[in-house]
Amino acid sequence: MTAKSDEITLRPIGAVRSRIKEPVRRKRSDLVSEIVIDEDLTEALDGLDGFSHIIVLWWIHKSRRPAPVKVRPKGNPDNKLTGVFATRSPARPNPIGKSTVRLVRRRGNVLRVKGLDAIDGTPVLDIKPYIPGYDSVEGAKAPEWTRK
Amino acid sequence: MTAKSDEITLRPIGAVRSRIKEPVRRKRSDLVSEIVIDEDLTEALDGLDGFSHIIVLWWIHKSRRPAPVKVRPKGNPDNKLTGVFATRSPARPNPIGKSTVRLVRRRGNVLRVKGLDAIDGTPVLDIKPYIPGYDSVEGAKAPEWTRK
């Protein structure tokens, strides 16, 4: 990899609207928030309501920079130092967040979702439908710390 | 959203090494390929081999630009025109690919994986561990075309 030449430029397709204004570590599986997509992309959402769940990719705009190489998973001092790519730490070289959320409702360019762990004002990069079997794995293994 | 000011810049963390050199539509769940991570990020992979599966985010560098607003899912003329965010079409406003793959082996800065649908030379943006329960949904619903 060389500098500059391989840079990639993105532009947000929308933003999160939520009552949560600052980052918190706690999982918020019951939180209802909204994703407001740019109006000129409204039609690109047609058909999304055929899915119960969607995948949201977002820019973790408040992540710590530069990203550390190793972190303690979940910020827990009892967890051992782990490579950042083996964790879901928000501080990572390209801070892209990925959440699978319940699509509660689509109305025009606004998606109401449940369980999105992105704060108010977060730039949204992509929306994808969640496809069982393609996005899920049966019997996948993960270390103990992920279950605590 | 306004122009320019909200642009986001990424730099790839590595690249795909595969015998597949050109895009194909067919799913390749048995294909073994490699992800070569930049050497200065090698330690950021420590701990990844505790997971059986990983999520790869990559830049679909050969995607069609500008992205269409609607497409026929899977390129099948029998499928009706659908908003691009309701499909997994590679041509999308921010062409970020997301695959969940089996981690066969990690050796230094090289990950050998199974089932990655990204071609040789694809820039890789992020690696995340696949966490059952967080990344998977039981009983999720999706339209008929996803199962064909």
Tab-separated table of C-alpha atoms in Angstrom:
chain	number	residue	atom	x	y	z
A	1	MET	CA	0.000	0.000	0.000
A	2	THR	CA	1.231	3.430	-0.830
A	3	ALA	CA	0.053	6.769	0.447
A	4	LYS	CA	-2.625	9.048	-0.986
A	5	SER	CA	-3.194	7.214	-4.255
A	6	ASP	CA	-5.327	4.503	-2.661
A	7	GLU	CA	-7.515	6.777	-0.591
A	8	ILE	CA	-11.239	6.113	-0.819
A	9	THR	CA	-13.840	8.827	-0.487
A	10	LEU	CA	-17.356	8.254	0.798
A	11	ARG	CA	-20.293	10.525	1.256
A	12	PRO	CA	-22.946	9.766	3.894
A	13	ILE	CA	-26.356	8.689	2.573
A	14	GLY	CA	-28.126	9.960	5.671
A	15	ALA	CA	-27.906	10.308	9.437
A	16	VAL	CA	-29.159	8.815	12.688
A	17	ARG	CA	-31.783	10.618	14.769
A	18	SER	CA	-31.765	9.394	18.356
A	19	ARG	CA	-32.349	10.557	21.894
A	20	ILE	CA	-28.867	9.192	22.719
A	21	LYS	CA	-26.450	12.073	22.202
A	22	GLU	CA	-23.166	10.694	23.555
A	23	PRO	CA	-21.406	7.313	23.150
A	24	VAL	CA	-22.210	4.669	25.768
A	25	ARG	CA	-20.849	1.148	25.999
A	26	ARG	CA	-24.017	-0.566	27.095
A	27	LYS	CA	-25.892	-2.556	24.489
A	28	ARG	CA	-29.233	-0.959	23.636
A	29	SER	CA	-31.263	-3.686	22.032
A	30	ASP	CA	-34.562	-2.001	22.899
A	31	LEU	CA	-33.677	1.517	21.802
A	32	VAL	CA	-35.819	2.859	19.007
A	33	SER	CA	-34.180	5.433	16.753
A	34	GLU	CA	-34.530	6.723	13.222
A	35	ILE	CA	-32.373	6.801	10.137
A	36	VAL	CA	-33.090	9.750	7.891
A	37	ILE	CA	-31.917	9.036	4.353
A	38	ASP	CA	-31.189	11.854	1.912
A	39	GLU	CA	-34.385	12.664	0.068
A	40	ASP	CA	-32.889	12.093	-3.367
A	41	LEU	CA	-32.259	8.464	-2.315
A	42	THR	CA	-35.798	7.802	-1.063
A	43	GLU	CA	-36.657	5.435	-3.919
A	44	ALA	CA	-33.534	3.395	-3.196
A	45	LEU	CA	-35.391	2.192	-0.061
A	46	ASP	CA	-38.314	0.706	-2.027
A	47	GLY	CA	-38.709	-2.944	-1.135
A	48	LEU	CA	-36.879	-2.706	2.178
A	49	ASP	CA	-40.068	-3.233	4.149
A	50	GLY	CA	-40.151	-6.820	2.886
A	51	PHE	CA	-37.386	-7.511	5.398
A	52	SER	CA	-37.772	-7.756	9.172
A	53	HIS	CA	-34.127	-6.786	9.786
A	54	ILE	CA	-31.553	-4.607	8.091
A	55	ILE	CA	-27.806	-4.108	8.324
A	56	VAL	CA	-26.660	-0.559	8.917
A	57	LEU	CA	-23.116	0.571	8.144
A	58	TRP	CA	-22.222	3.878	9.735
A	59	TRP	CA	-19.279	6.136	10.336
A	60	ILE	CA	-18.192	6.142	13.971
A	61	HIS	CA	-17.517	9.867	13.849
A	62	LYS	CA	-16.640	10.157	17.527
A	63	SER	CA	-14.104	7.311	17.561
A	64	ARG	CA	-10.683	7.851	19.066
A	65	ARG	CA	-7.978	8.662	16.469
A	66	PRO	CA	-5.443	7.375	15.755
A	67	ALA	CA	-6.853	3.931	16.475
A	68	PRO	CA	-4.946	1.753	18.953
A	69	VAL	CA	-3.557	-1.561	17.650
A	70	LYS	CA	-4.733	-3.439	20.746
A	71	VAL	CA	-7.571	-2.854	23.183
A	72	ARG	CA	-9.256	-4.580	26.107
A	73	PRO	CA	-12.540	-5.956	24.737
A	74	LYS	CA	-15.620	-4.055	25.944
A	75	GLY	CA	-13.270	-1.664	27.766
A	76	ASN	CA	-13.148	-4.218	30.589
A	77	PRO	CA	-9.767	-4.205	32.423
A	78	ASP	CA	-10.259	-7.926	33.201
A	79	ASN	CA	-10.086	-8.760	29.498
A	80	LYS	CA	-6.637	-9.206	28.056
A	81	LEU	CA	-5.151	-6.932	25.401
A	82	THR	CA	-6.519	-8.051	22.054
A	83	GLY	CA	-5.892	-6.960	18.473
A	84	VAL	CA	-8.478	-4.365	17.537
A	85	PHE	CA	-9.656	-6.417	14.505
A	86	ALA	CA	-10.547	-9.245	16.941
A	87	THR	CA	-12.883	-6.888	18.825
A	88	ARG	CA	-15.819	-4.629	18.054
A	89	SER	CA	-14.085	-1.587	19.513
A	90	PRO	CA	-15.303	1.670	17.920
A	91	ALA	CA	-11.681	2.873	17.719
A	92	ARG	CA	-10.351	1.061	14.618
A	93	PRO	CA	-8.318	2.051	11.533
A	94	ASN	CA	-11.444	2.642	9.428
A	95	PRO	CA	-14.118	3.298	12.054
A	96	ILE	CA	-17.105	1.767	10.287
A	97	GLY	CA	-19.845	0.495	12.581
A	98	LYS	CA	-22.038	-2.442	11.623
A	99	SER	CA	-25.312	-3.207	13.345
A	100	THR	CA	-28.111	-5.596	12.530
A	101	VAL	CA	-31.369	-3.997	13.620
A	102	ARG	CA	-35.097	-4.613	13.504
A	103	LEU	CA	-36.843	-2.513	10.868
A	104	VAL	CA	-39.896	-1.231	12.691
A	105	ARG	CA	-41.261	0.943	9.907
A	106	ARG	CA	-40.281	2.696	6.722
A	107	ARG	CA	-42.069	5.929	5.894
A	108	GLY	CA	-40.702	7.781	2.862
A	109	ASN	CA	-37.045	8.495	3.528
A	110	VAL	CA	-37.231	7.706	7.247
A	111	LEU	CA	-36.507	4.273	8.719
A	112	ARG	CA	-37.559	3.572	12.283
A	113	VAL	CA	-35.309	0.885	13.749
A	114	LYS	CA	-34.818	-0.973	17.022
A	115	GLY	CA	-31.420	-1.795	18.526
A	116	LEU	CA	-29.118	0.582	16.662
A	117	ASP	CA	-26.054	1.454	18.726
A	118	ALA	CA	-25.201	4.683	16.927
A	119	ILE	CA	-25.757	8.078	18.519
A	120	ASP	CA	-27.696	11.077	17.285
A	121	GLY	CA	-26.094	12.686	14.234
A	122	THR	CA	-24.092	9.626	13.195
A	123	PRO	CA	-23.422	9.619	9.428
A	124	VAL	CA	-24.898	6.538	7.753
A	125	LEU	CA	-22.904	4.922	4.926
A	126	ASP	CA	-25.026	2.049	3.681
A	127	ILE	CA	-28.230	0.104	4.316
A	128	LYS	CA	-28.431	-3.564	3.354
A	129	PRO	CA	-31.178	-6.120	3.863
A	130	TYR	CA	-30.383	-8.856	6.390
A	131	ILE	CA	-30.521	-12.171	4.555
A	132	PRO	CA	-30.803	-15.294	6.752
A	133	GLY	CA	-28.228	-17.890	5.735
A	134	TYR	CA	-26.035	-15.338	3.990
A	135	ASP	CA	-25.500	-13.077	6.999
A	136	SER	CA	-25.910	-15.711	9.709
A	137	VAL	CA	-23.783	-18.706	10.630
A	138	GLU	CA	-24.987	-21.725	12.558
A	139	GLY	CA	-22.684	-23.015	15.260
A	140	ALA	CA	-20.089	-20.232	14.954
A	141	LYS	CA	-17.495	-20.165	17.738
A	142	ALA	CA	-16.384	-17.101	19.683
A	143	PRO	CA	-14.289	-16.597	22.841
A	144	GLU	CA	-15.776	-16.400	26.319
A	145	TRP	CA	-15.460	-12.595	26.613
A	146	THR	CA	-18.053	-12.059	23.895
A	147	ARG	CA	-20.717	-13.711	26.090
A	148	LYS	CA	-20.068	-11.693	29.290
B	1	MET	CA	-26.418	17.008	3.684
B	2	THR	CA	-24.197	19.472	1.928
B	3	ALA	CA	-21.395	18.868	-0.508
B	4	LYS	CA	-17.692	18.325	0.144
B	5	SER	CA	-17.661	19.200	3.843
B	6	ASP	CA	-19.045	15.850	4.918
B	7	GLU	CA	-16.777	13.693	2.794
B	8	ILE	CA	-15.165	10.768	4.594
B	9	THR	CA	-11.765	9.412	3.674
B	10	LEU	CA	-10.701	5.819	4.208
B	11	ARG	CA	-7.500	4.006	3.549
B	12	PRO	CA	-7.503	0.247	2.866
B	13	ILE	CA	-6.012	-1.966	5.594
B	14	GLY	CA	-5.072	-4.679	3.121
B	15	ALA	CA	-6.190	-6.518	0.014
B	16	VAL	CA	-7.719	-9.772	-1.184
B	17	ARG	CA	-5.589	-12.409	-2.899
B	18	SER	CA	-7.727	-14.787	-4.915
B	19	ARG	CA	-7.672	-16.901	-8.057
B	20	ILE	CA	-10.909	-15.104	-9.075
B	21	LYS	CA	-9.844	-12.088	-11.116
B	22	GLU	CA	-13.161	-10.765	-12.453
B	23	PRO	CA	-16.580	-10.206	-10.840
B	24	VAL	CA	-19.021	-13.124	-11.042
B	25	ARG	CA	-22.562	-13.274	-9.714
B	26	ARG	CA	-22.496	-16.867	-8.536
B	27	LYS	CA	-22.128	-17.423	-4.794
B	28	ARG	CA	-18.807	-19.013	-3.931
B	29	SER	CA	-19.256	-20.482	-0.505
B	30	ASP	CA	-16.429	-22.999	-0.995
B	31	LEU	CA	-13.865	-20.628	-2.463
B	32	VAL	CA	-10.719	-20.270	-0.376
B	33	SER	CA	-8.911	-16.963	-0.670
B	34	GLU	CA	-6.550	-14.831	1.378
B	35	ILE	CA	-6.667	-11.417	2.951
B	36	VAL	CA	-3.259	-9.806	3.216
B	37	ILE	CA	-3.288	-7.137	5.901
B	38	ASP	CA	-0.715	-4.336	5.913
B	39	GLU	CA	2.289	-5.491	7.908
B	40	ASP	CA	2.143	-2.592	10.347
B	41	LEU	CA	-1.324	-3.788	11.392
B	42	THR	CA	-0.304	-7.412	11.975
B	43	GLU	CA	-0.711	-7.187	15.762
B	44	ALA	CA	-4.232	-5.818	15.324
B	45	LEU	CA	-5.157	-9.382	14.250
B	46	ASP	CA	-4.059	-10.958	17.546
B	47	GLY	CA	-6.918	-12.894	19.063
B	48	LEU	CA	-8.851	-13.272	15.818
B	49	ASP	CA	-8.148	-17.019	15.687
B	50	GLY	CA	-10.440	-17.434	18.705
B	51	PHE	CA	-13.318	-16.953	16.269
B	52	SER	CA	-14.541	-19.460	13.678
B	53	HIS	CA	-15.999	-16.712	11.464
B	54	ILE	CA	-15.188	-13.112	10.650
B	55	ILE	CA	-16.941	-10.223	8.960
B	56	VAL	CA	-15.041	-8.594	6.120
B	57	LEU	CA	-15.865	-5.101	4.902
B	58	TRP	CA	-14.335	-4.276	1.545
B	59	TRP	CA	-14.431	-1.693	-1.159
B	60	ILE	CA	-16.241	-2.908	-4.295
B	61	HIS	CA	-13.710	-1.188	-6.504
B	62	LYS	CA	-15.182	-2.504	-9.753
B	63	SER	CA	-18.758	-1.456	-9.003
B	64	ARG	CA	-20.718	0.484	-11.572
B	65	ARG	CA	-20.728	4.272	-10.988
B	66	PRO	CA	-22.871	6.218	-10.552
B	67	ALA	CA	-24.990	3.697	-8.698
B	68	PRO	CA	-28.530	3.099	-9.966
B	69	VAL	CA	-31.405	3.887	-7.573
B	70	LYS	CA	-33.234	0.656	-8.453
B	71	VAL	CA	-32.025	-2.713	-9.697
B	72	ARG	CA	-33.401	-6.184	-10.359
B	73	PRO	CA	-32.191	-8.356	-7.457
B	74	LYS	CA	-29.460	-10.813	-8.422
B	75	GLY	CA	-29.499	-9.322	-11.924
B	76	ASN	CA	-32.474	-11.572	-12.661
B	77	PRO	CA	-34.916	-10.025	-15.178
B	78	ASP	CA	-37.758	-11.978	-13.505
B	79	ASN	CA	-37.262	-10.012	-10.280
B	80	LYS	CA	-39.029	-6.686	-10.091
B	81	LEU	CA	-37.209	-3.352	-9.865
B	82	THR	CA	-36.218	-2.837	-6.248
B	83	GLY	CA	-34.534	-0.013	-4.365
B	84	VAL	CA	-30.802	-0.677	-4.261
B	85	PHE	CA	-30.736	-0.502	-0.428
B	86	ALA	CA	-33.221	-3.400	-0.382
B	87	THR	CA	-30.766	-5.554	-2.361
B	88	ARG	CA	-27.148	-6.668	-2.061
B	89	SER	CA	-26.257	-5.235	-5.470
B	90	PRO	CA	-22.567	-4.275	-5.705
B	91	ALA	CA	-23.556	-1.014	-7.427
B	92	ARG	CA	-24.652	1.197	-4.519
B	93	PRO	CA	-23.982	4.794	-3.424
B	94	ASN	CA	-21.117	3.764	-1.116
B	95	PRO	CA	-20.022	0.433	-2.578
B	96	ILE	CA	-18.958	-1.327	0.613
B	97	GLY	CA	-19.176	-5.113	0.509
B	98	LYS	CA	-19.914	-7.157	3.608
B	99	SER	CA	-19.269	-10.874	3.831
B	100	THR	CA	-19.309	-13.284	6.726
B	101	VAL	CA	-16.647	-15.913	6.082
B	102	ARG	CA	-15.033	-18.897	7.744
B	103	LEU	CA	-11.586	-18.098	9.129
B	104	VAL	CA	-9.531	-21.082	8.040
B	105	ARG	CA	-6.193	-19.895	9.379
B	106	ARG	CA	-4.328	-16.817	10.463
B	107	ARG	CA	-0.597	-16.727	9.851
B	108	GLY	CA	1.051	-13.395	10.661
B	109	ASN	CA	-0.616	-10.747	8.535
B	110	VAL	CA	-2.346	-13.242	6.230
B	111	LEU	CA	-5.853	-14.558	6.820
B	112	ARG	CA	-6.995	-17.588	4.869
B	113	VAL	CA	-10.776	-17.517	4.530
B	114	LYS	CA	-13.562	-19.565	2.938
B	115	GLY	CA	-16.549	-18.052	1.143
B	116	LEU	CA	-15.389	-14.514	0.438
B	117	ASP	CA	-17.083	-13.063	-2.634
B	118	ALA	CA	-14.471	-10.408	-3.371
B	119	ILE	CA	-12.101	-10.698	-6.313
B	120	ASP	CA	-8.317	-10.555	-6.432
B	121	GLY	CA	-6.949	-7.136	-5.561
B	122	THR	CA	-10.059	-5.929	-3.708
B	123	PRO	CA	-9.189	-3.287	-1.074
B	124	VAL	CA	-10.189	-4.416	2.434
B	125	LEU	CA	-11.582	-1.771	4.805
B	126	ASP	CA	-12.199	-3.587	8.071
B	127	ILE	CA	-12.142	-6.990	9.750
B	128	LYS	CA	-14.533	-7.731	12.604
B	129	PRO	CA	-15.150	-10.900	14.575
B	130	TYR	CA	-18.524	-12.562	13.965
B	131	ILE	CA	-20.376	-12.637	17.253
B	132	PRO	CA	-23.351	-15.030	17.451
B	133	GLY	CA	-26.412	-13.280	18.862
B	134	TYR	CA	-25.090	-9.847	17.986
B	135	ASP	CA	-24.637	-10.438	14.258
B	136	SER	CA	-27.332	-13.083	13.840
B	137	VAL	CA	-31.105	-12.896	14.124
B	138	GLU	CA	-33.401	-15.826	14.764
B	139	GLY	CA	-36.543	-15.977	12.698
B	140	ALA	CA	-35.732	-12.978	10.497
B	141	LYS	CA	-38.027	-12.544	7.506
B	142	ALA	CA	-36.947	-11.840	3.933
B	143	PRO	CA	-38.760	-11.861	0.567
B	144	GLU	CA	-38.937	-14.897	-1.672
B	145	TRP	CA	-36.294	-13.671	-4.156
B	146	THR	CA	-33.552	-13.964	-1.542
B	147	ARG	CA	-34.079	-17.736	-1.401
B	148	LYS	CA	-33.908	-18.436	-5.134
